[in-house]
Structures are given as structure tokens and as C-alpha cells.
Short mmCIF file of C-alpha atoms in Angstrom, two decimals:
data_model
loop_
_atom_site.label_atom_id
_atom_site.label_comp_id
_atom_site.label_asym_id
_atom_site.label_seq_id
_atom_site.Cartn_x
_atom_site.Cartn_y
_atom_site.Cartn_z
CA UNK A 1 2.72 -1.23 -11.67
CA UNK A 2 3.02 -3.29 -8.74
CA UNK A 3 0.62 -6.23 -8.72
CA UNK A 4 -0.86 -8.33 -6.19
CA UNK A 5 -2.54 -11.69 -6.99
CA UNK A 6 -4.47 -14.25 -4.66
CA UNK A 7 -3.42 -17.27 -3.62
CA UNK A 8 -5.90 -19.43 -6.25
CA UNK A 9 -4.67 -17.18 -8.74
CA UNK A 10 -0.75 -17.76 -7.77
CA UNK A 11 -1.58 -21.29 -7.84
CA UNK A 12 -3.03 -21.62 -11.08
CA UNK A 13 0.11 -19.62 -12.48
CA UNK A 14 2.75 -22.04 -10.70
CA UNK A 15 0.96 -25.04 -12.33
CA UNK A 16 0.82 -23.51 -15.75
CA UNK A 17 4.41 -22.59 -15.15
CA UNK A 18 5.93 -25.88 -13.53
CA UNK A 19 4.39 -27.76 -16.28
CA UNK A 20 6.70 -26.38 -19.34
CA UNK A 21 9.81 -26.90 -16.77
CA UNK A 22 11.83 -29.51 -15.50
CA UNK A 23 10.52 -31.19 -12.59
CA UNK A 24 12.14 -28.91 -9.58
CA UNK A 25 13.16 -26.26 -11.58
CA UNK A 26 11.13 -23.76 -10.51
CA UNK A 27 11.62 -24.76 -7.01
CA UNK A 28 15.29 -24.00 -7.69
CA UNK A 29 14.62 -20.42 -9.01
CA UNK A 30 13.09 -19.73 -5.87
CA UNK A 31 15.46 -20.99 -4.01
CA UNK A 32 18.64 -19.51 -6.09
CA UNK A 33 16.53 -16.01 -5.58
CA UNK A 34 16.36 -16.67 -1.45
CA UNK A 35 19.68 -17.64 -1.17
CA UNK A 36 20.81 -14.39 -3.23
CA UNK A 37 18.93 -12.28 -0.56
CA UNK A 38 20.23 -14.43 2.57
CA UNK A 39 23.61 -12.78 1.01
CA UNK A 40 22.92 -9.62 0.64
CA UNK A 41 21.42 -9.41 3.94
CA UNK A 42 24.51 -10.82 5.63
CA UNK A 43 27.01 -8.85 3.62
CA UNK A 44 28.49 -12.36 2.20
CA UNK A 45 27.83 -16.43 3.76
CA UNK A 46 31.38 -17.70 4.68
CA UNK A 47 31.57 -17.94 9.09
CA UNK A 48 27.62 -16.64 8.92
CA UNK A 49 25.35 -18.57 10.88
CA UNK A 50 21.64 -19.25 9.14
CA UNK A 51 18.99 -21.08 10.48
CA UNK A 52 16.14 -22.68 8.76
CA UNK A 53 12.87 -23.04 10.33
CA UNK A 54 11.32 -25.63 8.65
CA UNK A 55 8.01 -26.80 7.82
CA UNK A 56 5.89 -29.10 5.77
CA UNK A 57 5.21 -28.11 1.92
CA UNK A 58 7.36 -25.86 -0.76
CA UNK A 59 7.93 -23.36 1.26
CA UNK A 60 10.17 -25.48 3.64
CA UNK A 61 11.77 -26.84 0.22
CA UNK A 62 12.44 -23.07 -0.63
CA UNK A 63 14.58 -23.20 2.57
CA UNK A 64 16.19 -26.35 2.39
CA UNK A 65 17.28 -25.87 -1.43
CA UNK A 66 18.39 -22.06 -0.11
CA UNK A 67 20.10 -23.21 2.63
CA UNK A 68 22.00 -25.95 0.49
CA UNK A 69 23.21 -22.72 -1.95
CA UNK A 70 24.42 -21.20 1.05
CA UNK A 71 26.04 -24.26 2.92
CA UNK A 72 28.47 -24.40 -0.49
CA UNK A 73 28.91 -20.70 0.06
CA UNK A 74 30.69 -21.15 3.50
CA UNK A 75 27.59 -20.60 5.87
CA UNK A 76 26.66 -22.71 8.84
CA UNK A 77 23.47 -23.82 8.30
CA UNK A 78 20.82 -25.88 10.76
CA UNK A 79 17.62 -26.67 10.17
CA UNK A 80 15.07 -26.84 12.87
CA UNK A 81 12.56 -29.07 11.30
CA UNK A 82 8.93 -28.15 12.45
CA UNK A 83 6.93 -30.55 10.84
CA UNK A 84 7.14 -34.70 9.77
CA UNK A 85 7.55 -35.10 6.77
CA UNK A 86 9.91 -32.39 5.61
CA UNK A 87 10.62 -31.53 1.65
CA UNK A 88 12.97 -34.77 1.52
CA UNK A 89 14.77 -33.95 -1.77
CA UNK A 90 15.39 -30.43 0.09
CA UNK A 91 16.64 -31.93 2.90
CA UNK A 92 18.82 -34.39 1.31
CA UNK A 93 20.35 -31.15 -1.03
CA UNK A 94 21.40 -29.38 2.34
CA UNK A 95 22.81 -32.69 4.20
CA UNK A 96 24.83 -33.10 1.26
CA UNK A 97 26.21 -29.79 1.07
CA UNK A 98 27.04 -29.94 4.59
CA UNK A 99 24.01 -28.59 6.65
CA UNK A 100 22.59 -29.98 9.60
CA UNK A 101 20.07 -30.99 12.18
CA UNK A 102 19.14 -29.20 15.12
CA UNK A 103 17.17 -29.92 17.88
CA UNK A 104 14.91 -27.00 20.14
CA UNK A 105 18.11 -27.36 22.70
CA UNK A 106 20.80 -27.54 20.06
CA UNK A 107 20.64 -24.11 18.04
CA UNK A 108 23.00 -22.00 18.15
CA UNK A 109 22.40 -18.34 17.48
CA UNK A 110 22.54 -17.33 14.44
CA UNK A 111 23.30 -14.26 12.46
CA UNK A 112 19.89 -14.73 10.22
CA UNK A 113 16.77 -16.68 10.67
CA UNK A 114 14.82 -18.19 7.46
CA UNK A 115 10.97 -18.34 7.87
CA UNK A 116 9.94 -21.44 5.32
CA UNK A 117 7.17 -22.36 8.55
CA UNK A 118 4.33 -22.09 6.31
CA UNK A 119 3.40 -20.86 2.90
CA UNK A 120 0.70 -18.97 0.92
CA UNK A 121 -1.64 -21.71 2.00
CA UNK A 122 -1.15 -21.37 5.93
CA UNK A 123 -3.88 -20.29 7.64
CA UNK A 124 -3.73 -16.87 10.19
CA UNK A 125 -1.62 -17.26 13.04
CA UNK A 126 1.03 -20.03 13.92
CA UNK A 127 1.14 -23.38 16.05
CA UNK A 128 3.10 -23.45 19.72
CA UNK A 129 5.98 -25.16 18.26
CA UNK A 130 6.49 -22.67 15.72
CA UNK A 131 5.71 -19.89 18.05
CA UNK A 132 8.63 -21.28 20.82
CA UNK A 133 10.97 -21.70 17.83
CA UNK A 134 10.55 -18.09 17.10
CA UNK A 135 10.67 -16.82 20.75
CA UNK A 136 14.22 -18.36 20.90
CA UNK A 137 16.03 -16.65 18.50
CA UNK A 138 14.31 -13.34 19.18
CA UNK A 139 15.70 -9.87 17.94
CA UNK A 140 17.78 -12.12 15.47
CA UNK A 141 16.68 -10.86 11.55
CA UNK A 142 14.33 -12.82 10.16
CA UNK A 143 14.20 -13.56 5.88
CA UNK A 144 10.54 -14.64 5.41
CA UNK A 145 10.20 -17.28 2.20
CA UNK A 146 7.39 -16.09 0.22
CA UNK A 147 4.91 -14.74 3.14
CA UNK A 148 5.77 -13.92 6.50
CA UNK A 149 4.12 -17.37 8.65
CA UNK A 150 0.86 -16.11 10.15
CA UNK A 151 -0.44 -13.93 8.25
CA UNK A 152 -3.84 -13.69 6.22
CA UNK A 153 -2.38 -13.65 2.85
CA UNK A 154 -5.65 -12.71 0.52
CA UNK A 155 -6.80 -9.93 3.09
CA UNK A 156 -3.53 -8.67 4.94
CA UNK A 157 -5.24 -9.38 8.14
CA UNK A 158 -3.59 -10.71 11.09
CA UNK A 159 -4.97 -13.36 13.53
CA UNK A 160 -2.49 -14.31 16.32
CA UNK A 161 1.39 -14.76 16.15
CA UNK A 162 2.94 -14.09 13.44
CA UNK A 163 6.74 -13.88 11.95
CA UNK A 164 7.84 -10.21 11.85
CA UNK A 165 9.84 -10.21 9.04
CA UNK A 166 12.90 -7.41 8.35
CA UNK A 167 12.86 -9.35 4.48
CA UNK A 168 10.48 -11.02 2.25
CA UNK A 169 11.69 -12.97 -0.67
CA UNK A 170 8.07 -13.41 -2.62
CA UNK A 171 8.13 -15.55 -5.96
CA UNK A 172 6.46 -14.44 -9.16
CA UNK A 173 4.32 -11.63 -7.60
CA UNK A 174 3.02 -9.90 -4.60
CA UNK A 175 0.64 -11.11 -2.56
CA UNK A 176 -2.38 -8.89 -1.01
CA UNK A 177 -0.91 -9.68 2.29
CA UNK A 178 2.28 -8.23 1.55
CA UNK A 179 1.00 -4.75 0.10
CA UNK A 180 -1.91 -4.45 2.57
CA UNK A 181 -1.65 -3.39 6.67
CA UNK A 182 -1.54 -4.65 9.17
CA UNK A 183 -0.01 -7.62 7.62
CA UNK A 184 2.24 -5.59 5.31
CA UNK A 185 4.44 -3.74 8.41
CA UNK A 186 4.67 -7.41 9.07
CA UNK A 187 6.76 -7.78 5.80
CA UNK A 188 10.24 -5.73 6.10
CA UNK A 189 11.40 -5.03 3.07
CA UNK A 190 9.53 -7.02 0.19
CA UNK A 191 12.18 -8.37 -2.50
CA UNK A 192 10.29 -10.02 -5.72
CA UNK A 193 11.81 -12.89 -7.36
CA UNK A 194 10.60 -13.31 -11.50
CA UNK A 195 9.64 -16.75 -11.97
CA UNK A 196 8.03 -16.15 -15.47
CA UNK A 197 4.00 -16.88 -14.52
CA UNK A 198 0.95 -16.03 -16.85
CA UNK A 199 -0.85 -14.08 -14.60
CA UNK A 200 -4.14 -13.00 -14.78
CA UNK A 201 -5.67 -9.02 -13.89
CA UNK A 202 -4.98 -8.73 -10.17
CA UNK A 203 -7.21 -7.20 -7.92
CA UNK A 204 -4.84 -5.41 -5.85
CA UNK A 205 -1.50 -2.96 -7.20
CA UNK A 206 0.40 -0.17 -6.44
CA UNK A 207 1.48 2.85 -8.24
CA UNK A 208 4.89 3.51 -9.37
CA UNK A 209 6.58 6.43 -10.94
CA UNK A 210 6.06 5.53 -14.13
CA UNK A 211 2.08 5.31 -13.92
CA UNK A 212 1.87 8.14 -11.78
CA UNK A 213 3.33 9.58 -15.07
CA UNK A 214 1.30 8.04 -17.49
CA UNK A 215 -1.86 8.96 -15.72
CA UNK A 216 -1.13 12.50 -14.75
CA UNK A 217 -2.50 15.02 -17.95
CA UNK A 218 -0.36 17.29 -19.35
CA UNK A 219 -2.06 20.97 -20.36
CA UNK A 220 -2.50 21.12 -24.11
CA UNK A 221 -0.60 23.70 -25.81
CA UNK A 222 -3.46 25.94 -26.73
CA UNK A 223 -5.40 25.02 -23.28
CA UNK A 224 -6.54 28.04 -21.12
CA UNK A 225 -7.45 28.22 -17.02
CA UNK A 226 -11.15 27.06 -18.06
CA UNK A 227 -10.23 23.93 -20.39
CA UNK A 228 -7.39 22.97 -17.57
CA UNK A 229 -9.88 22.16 -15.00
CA UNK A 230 -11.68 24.27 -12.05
CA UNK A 231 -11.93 22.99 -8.88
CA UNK A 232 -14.24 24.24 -6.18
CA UNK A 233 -13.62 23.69 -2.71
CA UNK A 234 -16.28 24.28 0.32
CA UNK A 235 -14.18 23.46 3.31
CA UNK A 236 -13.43 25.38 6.52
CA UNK A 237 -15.39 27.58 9.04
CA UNK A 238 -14.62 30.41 11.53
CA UNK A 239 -14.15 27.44 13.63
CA UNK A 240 -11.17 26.08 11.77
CA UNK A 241 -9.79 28.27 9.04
CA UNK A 242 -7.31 26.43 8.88
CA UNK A 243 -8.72 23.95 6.77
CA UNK A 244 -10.11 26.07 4.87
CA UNK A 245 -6.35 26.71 3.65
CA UNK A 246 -5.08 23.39 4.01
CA UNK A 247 -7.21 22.06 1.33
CA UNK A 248 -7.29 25.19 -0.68
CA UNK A 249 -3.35 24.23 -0.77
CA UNK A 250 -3.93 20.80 -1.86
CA UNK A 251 -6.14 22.24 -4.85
CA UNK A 252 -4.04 24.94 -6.04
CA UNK A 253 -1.45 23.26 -6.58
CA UNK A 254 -0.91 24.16 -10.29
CA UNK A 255 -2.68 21.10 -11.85
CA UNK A 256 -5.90 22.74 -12.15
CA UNK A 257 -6.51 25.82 -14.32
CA UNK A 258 -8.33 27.96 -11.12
CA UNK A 259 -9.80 26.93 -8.10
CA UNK A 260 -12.68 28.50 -6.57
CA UNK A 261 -13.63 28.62 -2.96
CA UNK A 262 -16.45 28.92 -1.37
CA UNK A 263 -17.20 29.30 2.37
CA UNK A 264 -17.30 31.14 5.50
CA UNK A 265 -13.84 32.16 5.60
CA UNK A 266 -13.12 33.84 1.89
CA UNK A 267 -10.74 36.74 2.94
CA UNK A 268 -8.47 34.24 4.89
CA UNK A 269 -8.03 32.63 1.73
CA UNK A 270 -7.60 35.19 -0.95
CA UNK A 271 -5.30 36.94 1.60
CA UNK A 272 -2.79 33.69 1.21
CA UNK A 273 -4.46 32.35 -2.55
CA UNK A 274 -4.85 35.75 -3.87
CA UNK A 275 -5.12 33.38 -7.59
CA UNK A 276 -8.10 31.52 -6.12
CA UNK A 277 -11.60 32.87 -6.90
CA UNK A 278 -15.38 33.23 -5.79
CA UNK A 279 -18.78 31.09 -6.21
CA UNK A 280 -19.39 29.71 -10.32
CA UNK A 281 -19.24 26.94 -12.79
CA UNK A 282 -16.43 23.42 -11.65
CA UNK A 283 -15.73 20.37 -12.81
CA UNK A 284 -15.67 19.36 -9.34
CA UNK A 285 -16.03 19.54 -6.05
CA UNK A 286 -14.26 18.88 -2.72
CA UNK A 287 -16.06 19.14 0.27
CA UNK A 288 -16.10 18.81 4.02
CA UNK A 289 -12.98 19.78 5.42
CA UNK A 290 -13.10 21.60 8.52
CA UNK A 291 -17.22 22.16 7.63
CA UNK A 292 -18.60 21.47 10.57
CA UNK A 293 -22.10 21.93 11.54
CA UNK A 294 -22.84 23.43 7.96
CA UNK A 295 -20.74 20.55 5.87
CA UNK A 296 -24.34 18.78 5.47
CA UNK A 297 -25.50 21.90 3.37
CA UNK A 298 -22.45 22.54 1.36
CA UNK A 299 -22.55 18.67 0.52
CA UNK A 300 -25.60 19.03 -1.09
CA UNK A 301 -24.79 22.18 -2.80
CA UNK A 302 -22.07 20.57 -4.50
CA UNK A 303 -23.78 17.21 -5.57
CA UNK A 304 -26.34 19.77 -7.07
CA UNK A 305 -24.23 20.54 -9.40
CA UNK A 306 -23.64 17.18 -10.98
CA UNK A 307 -20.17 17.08 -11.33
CA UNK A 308 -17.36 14.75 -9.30
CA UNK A 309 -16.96 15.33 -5.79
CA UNK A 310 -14.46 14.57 -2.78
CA UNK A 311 -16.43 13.99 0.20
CA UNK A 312 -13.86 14.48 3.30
CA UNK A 313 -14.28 14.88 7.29
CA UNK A 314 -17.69 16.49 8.72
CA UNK A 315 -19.62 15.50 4.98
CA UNK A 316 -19.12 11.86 5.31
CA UNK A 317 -20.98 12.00 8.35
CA UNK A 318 -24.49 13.44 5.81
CA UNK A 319 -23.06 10.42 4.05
CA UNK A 320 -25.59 7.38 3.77
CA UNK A 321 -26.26 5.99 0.48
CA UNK A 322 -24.83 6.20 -3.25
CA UNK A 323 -24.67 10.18 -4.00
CA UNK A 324 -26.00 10.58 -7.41
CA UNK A 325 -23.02 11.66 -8.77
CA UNK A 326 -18.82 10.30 -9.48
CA UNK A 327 -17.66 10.78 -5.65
CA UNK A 328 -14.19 10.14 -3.44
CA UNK A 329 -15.35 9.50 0.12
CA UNK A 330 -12.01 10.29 1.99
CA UNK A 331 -12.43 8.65 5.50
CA UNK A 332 -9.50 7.40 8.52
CA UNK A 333 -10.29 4.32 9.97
CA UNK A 334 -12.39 6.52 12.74
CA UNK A 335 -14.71 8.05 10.25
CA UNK A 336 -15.01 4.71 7.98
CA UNK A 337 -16.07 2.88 11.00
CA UNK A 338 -18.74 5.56 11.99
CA UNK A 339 -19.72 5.15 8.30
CA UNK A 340 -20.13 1.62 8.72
CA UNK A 341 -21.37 1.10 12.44
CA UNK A 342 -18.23 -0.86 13.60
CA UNK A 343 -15.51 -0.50 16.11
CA UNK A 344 -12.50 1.65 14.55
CA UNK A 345 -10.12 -1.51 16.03
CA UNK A 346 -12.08 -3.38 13.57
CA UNK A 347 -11.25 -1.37 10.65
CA UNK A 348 -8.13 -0.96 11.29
CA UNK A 349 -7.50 -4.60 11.92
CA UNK A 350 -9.75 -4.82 8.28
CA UNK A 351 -9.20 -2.46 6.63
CA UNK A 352 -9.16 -4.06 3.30
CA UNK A 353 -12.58 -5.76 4.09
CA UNK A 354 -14.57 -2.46 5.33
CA UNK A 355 -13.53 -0.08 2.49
CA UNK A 356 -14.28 -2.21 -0.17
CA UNK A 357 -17.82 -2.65 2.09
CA UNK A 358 -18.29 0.74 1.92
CA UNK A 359 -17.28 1.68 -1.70
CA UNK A 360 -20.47 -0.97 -2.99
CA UNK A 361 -22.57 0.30 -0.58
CA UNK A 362 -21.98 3.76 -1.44
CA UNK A 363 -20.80 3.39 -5.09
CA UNK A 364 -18.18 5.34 -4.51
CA UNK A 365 -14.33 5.51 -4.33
CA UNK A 366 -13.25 5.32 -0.84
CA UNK A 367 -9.70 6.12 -0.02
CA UNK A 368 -9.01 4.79 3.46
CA UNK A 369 -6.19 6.87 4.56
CA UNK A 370 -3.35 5.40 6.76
CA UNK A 371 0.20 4.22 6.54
CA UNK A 372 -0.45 1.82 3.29
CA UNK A 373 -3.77 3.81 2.49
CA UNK A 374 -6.17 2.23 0.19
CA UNK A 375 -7.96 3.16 -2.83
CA UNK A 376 -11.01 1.07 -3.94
CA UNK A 377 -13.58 0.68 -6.70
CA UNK A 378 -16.74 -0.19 -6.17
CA UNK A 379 -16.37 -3.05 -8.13
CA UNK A 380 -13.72 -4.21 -5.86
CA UNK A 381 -10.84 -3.17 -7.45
CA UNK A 382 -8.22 -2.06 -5.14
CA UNK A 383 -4.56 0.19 -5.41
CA UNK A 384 -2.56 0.67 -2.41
CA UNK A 385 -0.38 3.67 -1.42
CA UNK A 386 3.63 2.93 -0.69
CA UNK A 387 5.04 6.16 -0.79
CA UNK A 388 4.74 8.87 2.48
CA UNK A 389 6.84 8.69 5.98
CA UNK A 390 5.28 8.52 9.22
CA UNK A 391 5.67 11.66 9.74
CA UNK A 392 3.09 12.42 7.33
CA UNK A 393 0.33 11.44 10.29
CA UNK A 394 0.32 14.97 11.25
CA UNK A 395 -2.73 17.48 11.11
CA UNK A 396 -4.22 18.85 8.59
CA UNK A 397 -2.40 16.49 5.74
CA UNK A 398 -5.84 14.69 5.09
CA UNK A 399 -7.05 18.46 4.09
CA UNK A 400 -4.25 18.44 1.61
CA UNK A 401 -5.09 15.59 0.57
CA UNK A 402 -8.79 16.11 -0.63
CA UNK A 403 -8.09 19.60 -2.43
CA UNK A 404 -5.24 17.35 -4.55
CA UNK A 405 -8.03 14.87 -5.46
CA UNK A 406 -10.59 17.05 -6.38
CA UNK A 407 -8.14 18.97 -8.64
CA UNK A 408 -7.06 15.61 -10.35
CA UNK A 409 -11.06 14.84 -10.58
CA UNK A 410 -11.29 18.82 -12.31
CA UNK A 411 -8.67 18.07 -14.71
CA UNK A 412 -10.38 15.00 -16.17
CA UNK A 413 -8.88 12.16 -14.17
CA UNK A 414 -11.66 9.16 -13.39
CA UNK A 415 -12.44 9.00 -9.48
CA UNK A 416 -10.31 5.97 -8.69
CA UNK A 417 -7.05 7.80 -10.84
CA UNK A 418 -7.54 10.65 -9.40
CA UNK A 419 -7.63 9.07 -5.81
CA UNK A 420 -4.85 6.84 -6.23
CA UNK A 421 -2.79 9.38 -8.28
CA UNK A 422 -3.40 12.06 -5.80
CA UNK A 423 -2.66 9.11 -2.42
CA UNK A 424 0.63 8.56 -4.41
CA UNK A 425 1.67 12.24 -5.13
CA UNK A 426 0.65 13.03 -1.63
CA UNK A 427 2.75 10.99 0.08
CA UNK A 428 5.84 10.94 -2.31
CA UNK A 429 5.81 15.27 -1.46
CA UNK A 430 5.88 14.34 2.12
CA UNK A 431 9.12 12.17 1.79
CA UNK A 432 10.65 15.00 0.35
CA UNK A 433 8.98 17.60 2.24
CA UNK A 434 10.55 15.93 5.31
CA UNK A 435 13.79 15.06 4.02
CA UNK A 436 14.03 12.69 7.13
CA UNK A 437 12.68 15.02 9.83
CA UNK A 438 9.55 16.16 10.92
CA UNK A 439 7.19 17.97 8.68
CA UNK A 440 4.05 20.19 8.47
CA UNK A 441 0.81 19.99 6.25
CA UNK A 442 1.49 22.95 4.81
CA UNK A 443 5.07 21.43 3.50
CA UNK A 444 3.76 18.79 1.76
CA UNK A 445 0.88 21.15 0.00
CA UNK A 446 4.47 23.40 -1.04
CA UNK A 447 6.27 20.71 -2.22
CA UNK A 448 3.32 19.37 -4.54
CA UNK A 449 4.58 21.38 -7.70
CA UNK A 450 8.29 19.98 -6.82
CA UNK A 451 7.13 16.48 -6.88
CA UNK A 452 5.03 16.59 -10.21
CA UNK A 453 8.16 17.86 -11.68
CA UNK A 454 10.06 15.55 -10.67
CA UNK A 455 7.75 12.44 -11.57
CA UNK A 456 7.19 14.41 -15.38
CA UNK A 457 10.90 14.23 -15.72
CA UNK A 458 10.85 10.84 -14.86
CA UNK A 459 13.44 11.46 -11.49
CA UNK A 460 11.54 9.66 -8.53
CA UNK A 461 13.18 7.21 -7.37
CA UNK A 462 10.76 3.75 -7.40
CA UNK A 463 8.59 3.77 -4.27
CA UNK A 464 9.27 0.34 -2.00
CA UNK A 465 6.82 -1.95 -0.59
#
């Protein structure tokens, strides 16, 4: 599992932690972890140019200790100091391994930048000085210490400039801001550094094979179609019979016993499902996709029957207060913000804020889709989705998407398991549905059986953040 702890709760852990070392020596595993990273980037440090952009606090010592490590390694290194005082011990380590100075007009350009500007305690968005420093060595790569500079580190929200980062060397765990948009496409590629904290239950993590694994139930050896799970879906309409399909796909993907659909557009589906079946008894429901003007009725013909249901598309609009029974509400930022009565720029630059809004006031999971789609309790529990490729924005995958989670919900899974399972298997059959390349809904509902197979048999590769 990939966990993501606050700042108060980071800083609790690096006090615990720093008082059973050395004074400095945890300063120096981040720093030795930095430097390592620096490396790899560059390919090696002798002739490379780095430069430090320095500011008050640890995460300018980070720097100055990193840049030290790769002064003795053969590397040029300046350091634009951005604040007064600097980390002095830091500085005096890189001095006396043979790194400089350098003024605004005295840079040269480098081959890597390191962002130590601010830390995990910098406030949104960055000061002039900062932001000139960064619009001189544009386009050059850019190793962020910790946190990208700028960014909301607790909520992943962004408020003015901002380092883009193409690394981030983060110490002793992820931070919200690093796992959750639009602060996380901030982040590049997110490299974790162990510095041995006690830390707490986090509030925020993401899947990984191996708890995709765990989670997902295996049939019992003397289980039959009606102990396995049955999933009924009411999506589609003449309208769009398409969705119908689409989410008929997601649901019959072999993880459930049977699934049962019901709707206007029955042939269409048993001509393509002839396995799926007509109106009777579910463990759950999914409903909504494609519904249109009758997705109000088959909402409350499937909370009727008491049993978990995925609420997706035209049903979250007969949406308006706690259901009555264990619910997914599957919204985009477009349909989460008509839930909520907000802009959709707002959600999207919030995202974190407004679905865990919505999942009290409905008392429900809500699974924002998007690129780093969310998954949160009520209680405020949150897991965020790594795995897809853009090319997973495409119609008709959200359709997928909510027949998957209502056959997890069938088979036994909780709500939020079944949501963040299904988010995670979803977009892991998209990467390899695409293999690179563009891709179709249908794909990734084809490749579901492919990718539980492969997570079983413990072969997918761990998902990146």
C-alpha cells in the first residue's frame, strides 16, 4: 500500500525519529537519498552541471548536504540562495566540497535544477524571487526535494506558481499533495526515500498489486453462479444502447457468478451477453448508465431492493440525500459539481475537498473519476487511483467502470473495496488494453479477465505515482 500522511503527522514522525539519532543524521539520509536520484537522473555527476535553488529551512539543507555529495562526485554545483539565513552547516558542507555561489546574473545553465525553495510547510504558490529564479532556467529538469515549491501539500491543490517537477525525492512517505491532482501532475516521477518513521493510519493511499490481490475473492471450490455473486444492471435506453453494453461488459466480466440486466434494450444485450439473464433476486445493483429520462425510476427500483448499489451518470442527478442503502455514487468532476451546486473548475481544481463533501453528505462512496481518480469514505477516508493512460478518457469507459464495481459489490466486497479495487483494475486493463496506443471502452471491458489473471498470479508490474 502506498500511504500518504499530512504534514502534522510527518512532523510528529521526524521528531520521534530525529530524537533516537545523531544530531543531522537524518538530514543526511535525506540528503544521501537526493543526491542518489540527482545521479540517476543525469546518468552519472562528473562535467554535470546542478543547480541548487535554495531557501530557508531543511529543505534547503536537503540541497546543500545533496549538492555537497555530488560536488565530491565531480559535478559543478551553484547555489542560488533565495532566502537569508540559509541552512549554514549545509552551506558550509558544499563550500567545502567545492560548490559555489551564484548570483541571479551569474548561473550558468545547468544540466539539472534542485527545488529545496520551500518545504512541506510552504504555503500555495511561490514569492517573485523564486518565481524569476525558475523562469531562468526554464525547460531545464527540475528534481523537487520533498514537495514540488507551491503546492498545497495536505489537499493537492494548487494556488499560483508552482515548480513543475520531472522528479520528486519525498522522505519517509508520501504526501497528499503528491498522490492527489492537480498538484500530483505537478510531481514527475515520485521517488520515496525510507527514513524509518513511526507513522500513524494515513488518511490517504493507493493500491498496489499486492492489495489488489489480497482484496479480490477467490470462488470457493464448491461455490456455484448464485453463491459467486449476481449483479444486476439497469443501464441504457433506445437512446444509447450502447451503454447498455458498455456496462453490461464491465459486469460480466467473470468475477460475478451471473449478471442480470434489466432495461429497455434486452435483445441488444443477450444478442452480445447471451450468459447474461432477465429481471430476479442480486446482491447488487448498478444503475444509471445511459438511463436517461427513466434512470430516476430504475434508481428507485434498485434501492428497493436493499442491497448495494452503483449510482452512475443520469441517477446521480435523482441523487439528493443518503440512499438508504450501501451505495457507489460514480460522478466526473461535471456531474459532482451539479451534485454539489459548484462550478466544475472548482472541482476540478478541488477535487479532494468536494468528494469527500459529497460522500458525508450523501453517506456514500463517491469515486471521482479522472486522471488520479479518487475513492472516498464517508468518514473521510480516501484511496487514490495510479494506474490507467490517458487514453483511457475515452467514451463509454466510465460505463465499464460501474458494471466492474457493482460486480465487486455482488461478490461480497465492502463499497469503498469494491470502488477502489474496481478504479485500480480498471485502469491497470486500459494500460494493457492500449499497449501504448489508442484504445476503446470496449478493450478495456475485454481485457478485464487478462488483468485479474495477471494480478492473481502476482505478474503486474507495481503501479507508479
Amino acid at each position: 500500500m502506498r500511504q500518504a500522511h499530512t504534514v502534522e503527522q510527518v512532523r510528529v514522525a521526524e521528531t520521534a525519529r530525529m530524537a533516537q539519532l545523531p544530531e543531522g543524521a537524518l538530514m543526511q539520509q535525506a540528503a544521501a537519498g537526493l543526491a542518489a536520484a540527482v545521479l540517476d537522473l543525469l546518468g552519472g555527476g562528473y562535467g554535470r552541471r546542478v543547480l541548487l535553488l535554495v531557501g530557508a529551512g531543511n529543505n534547503g539543507g536537503d540541497a546543500l548536504y545533496a549538492g555537497a555529495r555530488l560536488a565530491r562526485r565531480g559535478a559543478a554545483v551553484e547555489a542560488w540562495l533565495l532566502a537569508d539565513p540559509v541552512h549554514q552547516e549545509g552551506l558550509a558542507a558544499l563550500l567545502a566540497a567545492g560548490g559555489t555561489i551564484a548570483g541571479p546574473e551569474a548561473v550558468a545553465r545547468p544540466d539539472v535544477v534542485v527545488d529545496g525553495i520551500v518545504g512541506i510547510g510552504g504555503r500555495p504558490g511561490l514569492r517573485p524571487d523564486a518565481v524569476a529564479a525558475l523562469a531562468r532556467v526554464e525547460a531545464v529538469p527540475v528534481v523537487a526535494v520533498d514537495v514540488p515549491s507551491g503546492i498545497d501539500v495536505d489537499t493537492g491543490e494548487l494556488d499560483g506558481p508552482h515548480v513543475e517537477a520531472a522528479v520528486t525525492v519525498t522522505f519517509g512517505t508520501h504526501k497528499p499533495g503528491l498522490l492527489v491532482d492537480p498538484a500530483a501532475a505537478a510531481c514527475g516521477v515520485v521517488h520515496l526515500v525510507d527514513l524509518g518513521l513511526e507513522l500513524p493510519e494515513p488518511p490517504i493511499e493507493a493500491l498496489q498489486p499486492a492489495d489488489v490481490r489480497r482484496l479480490l475473492p477467490r470462488p470457493a471450490p464448491d461455490g456455484h453462479k448464485y453463491t459467486r455473486g449476481v449483479v444486476g444492471v439497469r443501464a441504457g435506453s433506445a437512446t444509447y444502447p450502447g451503454a447498455a453494453l458498455l456496462c453490461v461488459s464491465g459486469a460480466d466480466c467473470g468475477l460475478a457468478g451471473m449478471v442480470r440486466y434489466v432495461g429497455e434494450v434486452a435483445d441488444v444485450v443477450r444478442r452480445h451477453h447471451p450468459e447474461v439473464v432477465g429481471e430476479g433476486r442480486v446482491q447488487a445493483w448498478t444503475v444509471g448508465s445511459g438511463g436517461g429520462e427513466a434512470a430516476g425510476d430504475e434508481l428507485a427500483a434498485a434501492v428497493a431492493d436493499a442491497v448495494p448499489t452503483v449510482v452512475d451518470a443520469d441517477a446521480l442527478r435523482h441523487v439528493h440525500g443518503p440512499l438508504g442503502v450501501p451505495a457507489v455514487l460514480t460522478p466526473h468532476a461535471g456531474e459532482l459539481a451539479a451534485m454539489s451546486g459548484v462550478d466544475r473548475e472548482d472541482v476540478e481544481a478541488r477535487g479532494l475537498h468536494h468528494a469527500r463533501a459529497a460522500a458525508e453528505r450523501h453517506q456514500a462512496v463517491v469515486l471521482l473519476k479522472g486522471r488520479r481518480s479518487l475513492v472516498v469514505h464517508p468518514d473521510g477516508r480516501v484511496r487514490v487511483t495510479t494506474t490507467g493512460v490517458p487514453w483511457l478518457a475515452t467514451a463509454g469507459a466510465g460505463d465499464v467502470l460501474s458494471g466492474l464495481v457493482g460486480a465487486l459489490l455482488a461478490v461480497g466486497m465492502t463499497p469503498y473495496d469494491a470502488a477502489s479495487v474496481g478504479s485500480w483494475l480498471h485502469g491497470a486493463a486500459a494500460t494493457l488494453a492500449s499497449r501504448g496506443g489508442p484504445l476503446v471502452a470496449s478493450a478495456v471491458a475485454a481485457t478485464l479477465p487478462e488483468t485479474v489473471r495477471r494480478v492473481l498470479a502476482g505478474g503486474m508490474e507495481e503501479s507508479t505515482a
